[in-house]
Amino acid sequence: MSTPETVTAPAPVRTAQHRRYLMCRPEHFTVSYKINPWMEPAKPTDTANAVAQWQKLYDLYLELGHEVELIEPLAGYPDMVYTANGGFLIDGRAYVPKFRFEQRAGEAPAFADWFRDHDLDTIEPDEVNEGEGDFLLVGNTILAGTGFRSTGDSHREVGEVFGREVVSLNLVDPRFYHLDTAIAVLDPVEGVENGGPEKANIAYLPGAFDDASRAILEERYPDAILVSDEDGSVFGLNSASDGYNVIISPRAKGFEVQLRERGYNPITVDLSELLLGGGGIKCCTLELRGAK
């Protein structure tokens, strides 16, 4: 009697969506202060290497057919390369950051000016928030992180600014101080009518969240990719996806396999120099949703 073969369901067919991003060349990159566990000012940094690694990411986005806008880097603000913290945009409306640490405070006016210069409806915040570092759009829902940078009141404020449901998630591991280090949005477009999947999915690191937040994620995203601490700790989740191509760290080996199994196309880009400042691929990439 022969044993029936196990039939594996084929991976879903994924569709790449055209994206528009804002980036900042790391011409002034260095680590001269410590505002997250990754930063060690005593360790040498190589600005030229940071620029070269960043350039590969920039070039890849263009190669994939995406648009990339640039904001001018300001001397004295080495973290400005992490443009994801520079705002949060939906439908051409830009919510400006209010940085927790004074070392980055001067970046906010520069981003606000860029948004206004590009005819975006620009909203100045009352609450401490660090833009897309702690706010992730999944379908019509804003996942909002707190615990280390953005405050809980900013979750109320961002909901009022965009008129969207906001789901608060509490980060508990200081290595993952922004939400975009612990969650990757895999599908930037939701809805078959929009060319995306019926329900947008995510990948996340369970250990980065408290029990209540994990329960919320398990309930809302039962099909999410659960990433190992090994892959999370090399900033594997700090990635950018167009719905098919997912740009990840080359050291996130397990995550790469998981993505392929789900029908995504992982592409690796090494940003190890920029990780010395506590940032990766997503940190360097701000979504310009609805910007003209």
C-alpha positions as a Python dict, from the first residue, in 0.01 Angstrom:
ca = {
    (1, 'M'): (0, 0, 0),
    (2, 'S'): (155, 326, -106),
    (3, 'T'): (165, 630, 120),
    (4, 'P'): (-20, 928, -28),
    (5, 'E'): (209, 1217, -112),
    (6, 'T'): (169, 1543, 74),
    (7, 'V'): (42, 1811, -160),
    (8, 'T'): (186, 2152, -87),
    (9, 'A'): (-33, 2443, -188),
    (10, 'P'): (140, 2672, -438),
    (11, 'A'): (256, 3008, -305),
    (12, 'P'): (26, 3298, -392),
    (13, 'V'): (110, 3505, -696),
    (14, 'R'): (232, 3844, -577),
    (15, 'T'): (216, 4172, -766),
    (16, 'A'): (473, 4450, -740),
    (17, 'Q'): (314, 4789, -675),
    (18, 'H'): (466, 5117, -792),
    (19, 'R'): (599, 5307, -489),
    (20, 'R'): (729, 5658, -425),
    (21, 'Y'): (989, 5713, -157),
    (22, 'L'): (1182, 5992, 14),
    (23, 'M'): (1548, 5928, 93),
    (24, 'C'): (1847, 6130, 220),
    (25, 'R'): (2207, 6068, 118),
    (26, 'P'): (2415, 6000, 435),
    (27, 'E'): (2684, 6256, 355),
    (28, 'H'): (2719, 6350, 723),
    (29, 'F'): (2671, 6004, 871),
    (30, 'T'): (2863, 5924, 1188),
    (31, 'V'): (2781, 5802, 1538),
    (32, 'S'): (2871, 6083, 1778),
    (33, 'Y'): (2604, 6025, 2045),
    (34, 'K'): (2400, 5735, 2183),
    (35, 'I'): (2020, 5743, 2170),
    (36, 'N'): (1960, 5372, 2102),
    (37, 'P'): (2135, 5046, 2198),
    (38, 'W'): (2296, 5008, 1856),
    (39, 'M'): (2493, 5333, 1876),
    (40, 'E'): (2847, 5312, 2015),
    (41, 'P'): (3028, 5644, 1962),
    (42, 'A'): (3363, 5481, 2044),
    (43, 'K'): (3328, 5254, 1740),
    (44, 'P'): (3466, 5401, 1417),
    (45, 'T'): (3223, 5469, 1133),
    (46, 'D'): (3299, 5503, 764),
    (47, 'T'): (3091, 5773, 599),
    (48, 'A'): (3206, 5678, 250),
    (49, 'N'): (3098, 5319, 308),
    (50, 'A'): (2762, 5438, 443),
    (51, 'V'): (2707, 5642, 126),
    (52, 'A'): (2812, 5350, -98),
    (53, 'Q'): (2575, 5107, 77),
    (54, 'W'): (2292, 5362, 70),
    (55, 'Q'): (2353, 5418, -302),
    (56, 'K'): (2293, 5049, -372),
    (57, 'L'): (1952, 5072, -205),
    (58, 'Y'): (1868, 5391, -396),
    (59, 'D'): (1975, 5236, -727),
    (60, 'L'): (1775, 4920, -657),
    (61, 'Y'): (1454, 5116, -601),
    (62, 'L'): (1502, 5286, -938),
    (63, 'E'): (1583, 4953, -1103),
    (64, 'L'): (1256, 4812, -969),
    (65, 'G'): (1068, 5101, -1126),
    (66, 'H'): (998, 5305, -814),
    (67, 'E'): (1032, 5681, -778),
    (68, 'V'): (1277, 5824, -526),
    (69, 'E'): (1277, 6186, -411),
    (70, 'L'): (1570, 6328, -214),
    (71, 'I'): (1584, 6568, 79),
    (72, 'E'): (1905, 6765, 128),
    (73, 'P'): (2116, 6633, 419),
    (74, 'L'): (2191, 6887, 691),
    (75, 'A'): (2534, 6908, 852),
    (76, 'G'): (2515, 6825, 1220),
    (77, 'Y'): (2226, 6581, 1176),
    (78, 'P'): (2386, 6243, 1102),
    (79, 'D'): (2059, 6055, 1156),
    (80, 'M'): (1874, 6243, 883),
    (81, 'V'): (1947, 5949, 652),
    (82, 'Y'): (1672, 5766, 843),
    (83, 'T'): (1395, 5945, 654),
    (84, 'A'): (1124, 5705, 776),
    (85, 'N'): (1132, 5904, 1100),
    (86, 'G'): (1077, 6227, 908),
    (87, 'G'): (699, 6197, 878),
    (88, 'F'): (396, 5982, 805),
    (89, 'L'): (198, 6034, 485),
    (90, 'I'): (-139, 5911, 361),
    (91, 'D'): (-329, 6051, 61),
    (92, 'G'): (-96, 6349, 23),
    (93, 'R'): (-128, 6457, 387),
    (94, 'A'): (197, 6471, 587),
    (95, 'Y'): (212, 6440, 967),
    (96, 'V'): (540, 6599, 1082),
    (97, 'P'): (757, 6433, 1350),
    (98, 'K'): (839, 6569, 1694),
    (99, 'F'): (1155, 6386, 1795),
    (100, 'R'): (1204, 6259, 2147),
    (101, 'F'): (1575, 6342, 2160),
    (102, 'E'): (1715, 6690, 2109),
    (103, 'Q'): (1992, 6552, 1886),
    (104, 'R'): (1734, 6496, 1612),
    (105, 'A'): (1493, 6782, 1681),
    (106, 'G'): (1638, 7003, 1407),
    (107, 'E'): (1541, 6749, 1141),
    (108, 'A'): (1168, 6809, 1184),
    (109, 'P'): (1156, 7163, 1035),
    (110, 'A'): (1357, 7044, 733),
    (111, 'F'): (1108, 6765, 662),
    (112, 'A'): (813, 6999, 719),
    (113, 'D'): (961, 7246, 470),
    (114, 'W'): (1015, 6967, 215),
    (115, 'F'): (653, 6856, 248),
    (116, 'R'): (523, 7212, 207),
    (117, 'D'): (752, 7276, -90),
    (118, 'H'): (596, 6969, -255),
    (119, 'D'): (240, 7094, -197),
    (120, 'L'): (155, 6840, 71),
    (121, 'D'): (-109, 6913, 334),
    (122, 'T'): (140, 6944, 621),
    (123, 'I'): (26, 6890, 981),
    (124, 'E'): (248, 7003, 1270),
    (125, 'P'): (220, 6772, 1573),
    (126, 'D'): (155, 6849, 1938),
    (127, 'E'): (270, 6505, 2051),
    (128, 'V'): (608, 6332, 2046),
    (129, 'N'): (617, 6102, 1744),
    (130, 'E'): (884, 5967, 1511),
    (131, 'G'): (690, 5930, 1191),
    (132, 'E'): (688, 5606, 999),
    (133, 'G'): (936, 5466, 1248),
    (134, 'D'): (638, 5409, 1479),
    (135, 'F'): (339, 5433, 1241),
    (136, 'L'): (281, 5162, 982),
    (137, 'L'): (-15, 5159, 742),
    (138, 'V'): (-158, 4811, 688),
    (139, 'G'): (-462, 4828, 464),
    (140, 'N'): (-678, 5099, 622),
    (141, 'T'): (-536, 5047, 971),
    (142, 'I'): (-250, 5236, 1133),
    (143, 'L'): (-36, 5018, 1357),
    (144, 'A'): (122, 5250, 1612),
    (145, 'G'): (420, 5173, 1833),
    (146, 'T'): (501, 5309, 2176),
    (147, 'G'): (734, 5222, 2460),
    (148, 'F'): (1056, 5396, 2362),
    (149, 'R'): (998, 5690, 2125),
    (150, 'S'): (647, 5792, 2017),
    (151, 'T'): (407, 5857, 2304),
    (152, 'G'): (59, 5714, 2343),
    (153, 'D'): (-99, 6056, 2289),
    (154, 'S'): (52, 6061, 1941),
    (155, 'H'): (-159, 5755, 1861),
    (156, 'R'): (-473, 5954, 1931),
    (157, 'E'): (-336, 6247, 1733),
    (158, 'V'): (-240, 6043, 1426),
    (159, 'G'): (-587, 5888, 1426),
    (160, 'E'): (-746, 6232, 1428),
    (161, 'V'): (-515, 6359, 1151),
    (162, 'F'): (-592, 6071, 913),
    (163, 'G'): (-935, 5952, 1027),
    (164, 'R'): (-815, 5592, 1041),
    (165, 'E'): (-836, 5317, 1299),
    (166, 'V'): (-521, 5315, 1514),
    (167, 'V'): (-403, 4999, 1688),
    (168, 'S'): (-154, 5068, 1970),
    (169, 'L'): (129, 4819, 2022),
    (170, 'N'): (374, 4830, 2311),
    (171, 'L'): (741, 4762, 2240),
    (172, 'V'): (936, 4612, 2531),
    (173, 'D'): (1281, 4523, 2392),
    (174, 'P'): (1509, 4830, 2368),
    (175, 'R'): (1687, 4683, 2064),
    (176, 'F'): (1359, 4731, 1877),
    (177, 'Y'): (1286, 5087, 1979),
    (178, 'H'): (1078, 5175, 1671),
    (179, 'L'): (786, 4975, 1538),
    (180, 'D'): (948, 4943, 1195),
    (181, 'T'): (1229, 4738, 1348),
    (182, 'A'): (982, 4477, 1475),
    (183, 'I'): (713, 4470, 1203),
    (184, 'A'): (744, 4463, 825),
    (185, 'V'): (442, 4550, 611),
    (186, 'L'): (453, 4297, 328),
    (187, 'D'): (162, 4429, 123),
    (188, 'P'): (153, 4808, 72),
    (189, 'V'): (-174, 4780, -121),
    (190, 'E'): (-481, 4596, 7),
    (191, 'G'): (-781, 4478, -195),
    (192, 'V'): (-810, 4276, -514),
    (193, 'E'): (-977, 4576, -677),
    (194, 'N'): (-655, 4773, -612),
    (195, 'G'): (-427, 4502, -747),
    (196, 'G'): (-325, 4376, -404),
    (197, 'P'): (-421, 4076, -190),
    (198, 'E'): (-761, 4060, -26),
    (199, 'K'): (-598, 4132, 311),
    (200, 'A'): (-259, 4297, 360),
    (201, 'N'): (-20, 4089, 566),
    (202, 'I'): (278, 4155, 790),
    (203, 'A'): (584, 3987, 936),
    (204, 'Y'): (680, 4051, 1297),
    (205, 'L'): (905, 3956, 1587),
    (206, 'P'): (683, 3831, 1872),
    (207, 'G'): (944, 3891, 2142),
    (208, 'A'): (958, 4264, 2070),
    (209, 'F'): (605, 4313, 2212),
    (210, 'D'): (429, 4272, 2543),
    (211, 'D'): (169, 3996, 2588),
    (212, 'A'): (-130, 4217, 2514),
    (213, 'S'): (21, 4346, 2190),
    (214, 'R'): (116, 3995, 2078),
    (215, 'A'): (-243, 3885, 2135),
    (216, 'I'): (-367, 4171, 1917),
    (217, 'L'): (-126, 4081, 1638),
    (218, 'E'): (-214, 3710, 1657),
    (219, 'E'): (-584, 3790, 1630),
    (220, 'R'): (-558, 4046, 1351),
    (221, 'Y'): (-287, 3878, 1144),
    (222, 'P'): (-322, 3501, 1187),
    (223, 'D'): (-126, 3441, 865),
    (224, 'A'): (163, 3671, 954),
    (225, 'I'): (521, 3555, 915),
    (226, 'L'): (672, 3513, 1262),
    (227, 'V'): (1038, 3603, 1244),
    (228, 'S'): (1307, 3461, 1474),
    (229, 'D'): (1506, 3674, 1715),
    (230, 'E'): (1814, 3578, 1515),
    (231, 'D'): (1670, 3746, 1205),
    (232, 'G'): (1514, 4032, 1399),
    (233, 'S'): (1839, 4120, 1570),
    (234, 'V'): (2008, 4186, 1233),
    (235, 'F'): (1723, 4425, 1145),
    (236, 'G'): (1567, 4169, 911),
    (237, 'L'): (1224, 4321, 967),
    (238, 'N'): (1345, 4672, 890),
    (239, 'S'): (1265, 4607, 526),
    (240, 'A'): (1073, 4761, 237),
    (241, 'S'): (818, 4575, 26),
    (242, 'D'): (633, 4666, -294),
    (243, 'G'): (406, 4363, -256),
    (244, 'Y'): (636, 4128, -445),
    (245, 'N'): (995, 4243, -401),
    (246, 'V'): (1097, 4264, -35),
    (247, 'I'): (1430, 4435, 31),
    (248, 'I'): (1595, 4279, 337),
    (249, 'S'): (1925, 4243, 518),
    (250, 'P'): (2148, 3970, 371),
    (251, 'R'): (2197, 3836, 725),
    (252, 'A'): (1826, 3758, 774),
    (253, 'K'): (1859, 3409, 626),
    (254, 'G'): (1552, 3254, 785),
    (255, 'F'): (1329, 3545, 691),
    (256, 'E'): (1451, 3519, 332),
    (257, 'V'): (1333, 3156, 318),
    (258, 'Q'): (1000, 3241, 480),
    (259, 'L'): (935, 3514, 222),
    (260, 'R'): (1009, 3282, -71),
    (261, 'E'): (770, 3023, 71),
    (262, 'R'): (493, 3286, 66),
    (263, 'G'): (557, 3390, -294),
    (264, 'Y'): (754, 3708, -225),
    (265, 'N'): (1086, 3787, -391),
    (266, 'P'): (1343, 3879, -125),
    (267, 'I'): (1633, 4094, -246),
    (268, 'T'): (1922, 4158, -10),
    (269, 'V'): (2100, 4489, 41),
    (270, 'D'): (2377, 4529, 298),
    (271, 'L'): (2335, 4842, 512),
    (272, 'S'): (2565, 4722, 791),
    (273, 'E'): (2737, 5060, 819),
    (274, 'L'): (2407, 5237, 877),
    (275, 'L'): (2309, 4973, 1134),
    (276, 'L'): (2582, 5124, 1352),
    (277, 'G'): (2341, 5416, 1392),
    (278, 'G'): (2049, 5186, 1465),
    (279, 'G'): (1887, 5197, 1120),
    (280, 'G'): (1830, 4972, 822),
    (281, 'I'): (1649, 4957, 491),
    (282, 'K'): (1308, 5077, 608),
    (283, 'C'): (1462, 5345, 827),
    (284, 'C'): (1614, 5495, 512),
    (285, 'T'): (1284, 5485, 323),
    (286, 'L'): (981, 5713, 379),
    (287, 'E'): (666, 5626, 183),
    (288, 'L'): (522, 5923, -7),
    (289, 'R'): (164, 5800, -29),
    (290, 'G'): (-50, 6009, -253),
    (291, 'A'): (213, 6276, -298),
    (292, 'K'): (197, 6446, -636),
}
